[in-house]
C-alpha angles and dihedrals in degrees: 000000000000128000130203122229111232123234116254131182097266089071116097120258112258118289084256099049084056097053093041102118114218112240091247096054089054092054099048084051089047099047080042090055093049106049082049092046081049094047092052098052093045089045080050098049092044088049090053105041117101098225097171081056080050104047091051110048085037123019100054112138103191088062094050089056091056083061089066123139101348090064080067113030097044116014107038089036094049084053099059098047093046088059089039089060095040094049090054098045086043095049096046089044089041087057098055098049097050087055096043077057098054088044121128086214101090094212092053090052092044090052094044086050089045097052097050098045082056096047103043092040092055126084115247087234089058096050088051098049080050095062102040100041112012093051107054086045087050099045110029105207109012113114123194103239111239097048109226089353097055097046090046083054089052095036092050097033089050093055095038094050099059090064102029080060091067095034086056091042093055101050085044083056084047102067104084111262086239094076100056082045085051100050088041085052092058090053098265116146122239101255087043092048093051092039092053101027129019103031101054083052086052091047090053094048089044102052106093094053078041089058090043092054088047082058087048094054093047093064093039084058080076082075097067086085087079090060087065096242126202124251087258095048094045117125126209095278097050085042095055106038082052098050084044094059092047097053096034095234143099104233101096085055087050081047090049088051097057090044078073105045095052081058103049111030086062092048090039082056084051110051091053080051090059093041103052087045087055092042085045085049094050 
């Protein structure tokens, strides 16, 4: 007769309890696994790349000197000044839009959709040929005031606005429907109750996609090269395309480049800022 010894705590556990890995074990390999998967493809990418070929079409810097002071005075600053037009044409426009949207009055709210269907399902590049060709065929005579500046302002305002319009009717939807009850309550009229009221509260809720759509028109400005702008209206992208062509390298277009990114990195930091503040508020 046999008898079985029974298990006691000094036995070690089964073969497949040993090699059970914790959760917290998998995710440090993995993570592991992953920096040493990104180091490879960057050491890759750095093995293959031609830097002498790099250094060359876009690191001369004999041919970034010849873009001083011009690259500052007039293209960067051109450029400013392009998205801060368009952002003001585009924010008073947006906002009535987004009120006509909001209207009571059924034409005013079929128009307001129209128009921003049109204007968000068609390409930046379309709106600008528009303006500077379709509307001088359209309306012989008429001249947008402002020359290259003024119609930058339109083109840009026309495509902002459209979504600027949603982005303000939502943060009007935003302030609780017992403010704009409240101020009525105290005798104030609709459009002084909104004005005073209900829109400043939208605005503050808005500001950081407002800041996001100011990033995006700074980038859009790159489109003013297809007005035919003078030497004195170009922005960083027409600088830098001519005074590549005139050198015969790349560099002032690599220059250009980082023109942006000193503008929007900074405003890109800002708008998550501005995000994690509201979601703080909130």
């Amino acid at each position: 007769m046999t008898t079985q010894t029974p298990l006691t705590d000094a036995q070690p556990p089964p073969l497949t309890a040993r090699r059970r890995l914790s959760p917290r074990r998998r995710r440090s390999l993995l993570r592991t696994a992953q920096y040493v998967v990104l180091l490879a493809a960057v050491a890759a990418v750095a093995g293959l790349a031609d830097w002498h070929q790099l250094q060359e079409q876009f690191l001369q810097l004999s041919v970034a000197k010849r873009m001083f002071p011009e690259l500052l005075t007039v293209a960067l600053a051109n450029t400013v000044l392009y998205t801060l037009s368009g952002f003001g044409v585009g924010l008073v426009l947006g906002l009535v839009i987004a009120l006509m949207r909001l209207s009571s009055v059924a034409p005013y709210r079929w128009l307001a959709a129209l128009y921003i269907e049109i204007f968000r399902g068609l390409p930046a590049l379309l709106i600008f040929i528009f303006i500077g060709v379709g509307v001088p065929l359209a309306f012989p005579g008429v001249v947008i005031p402002g020359g290259a500046y003024g119609q930058v302002a339109v083109a840009l305002g026309l495509v902002a606005a459209a979504y600027m319009a949603e982005t303000i009717r939502a943060g009007i939807q935003a302030v609780p429907r017992g403010q704009l009850e409240a101020a009525r309550t105290l005798g104030m009229s609709q459009g002084l109750a909104m004005r005073s009221i209900v829109i400043p509260q939208a605005f503050r809720i808005i500001v950081p996609p407002l800041t996001n759509e100011l990033v995006l028109l700074f980038k859009d400005s790159s489109l003013v090269l297809f007005l035919g702008v003078s030497l004195q209206t170009r922005e960083l992208t027409k600088f830098g395309r001519d005074l590549a062509s005139e050198t015969a390298n790349t560099t002032p277009i690599f220059v250009a480049g980082l023109c942006y990114l000193l503008v929007t990195v900074p405003l890109g930091f800002l708008v998550r800022r501005l995000e994690a503040r509201h979601a703080q508020a909130r």
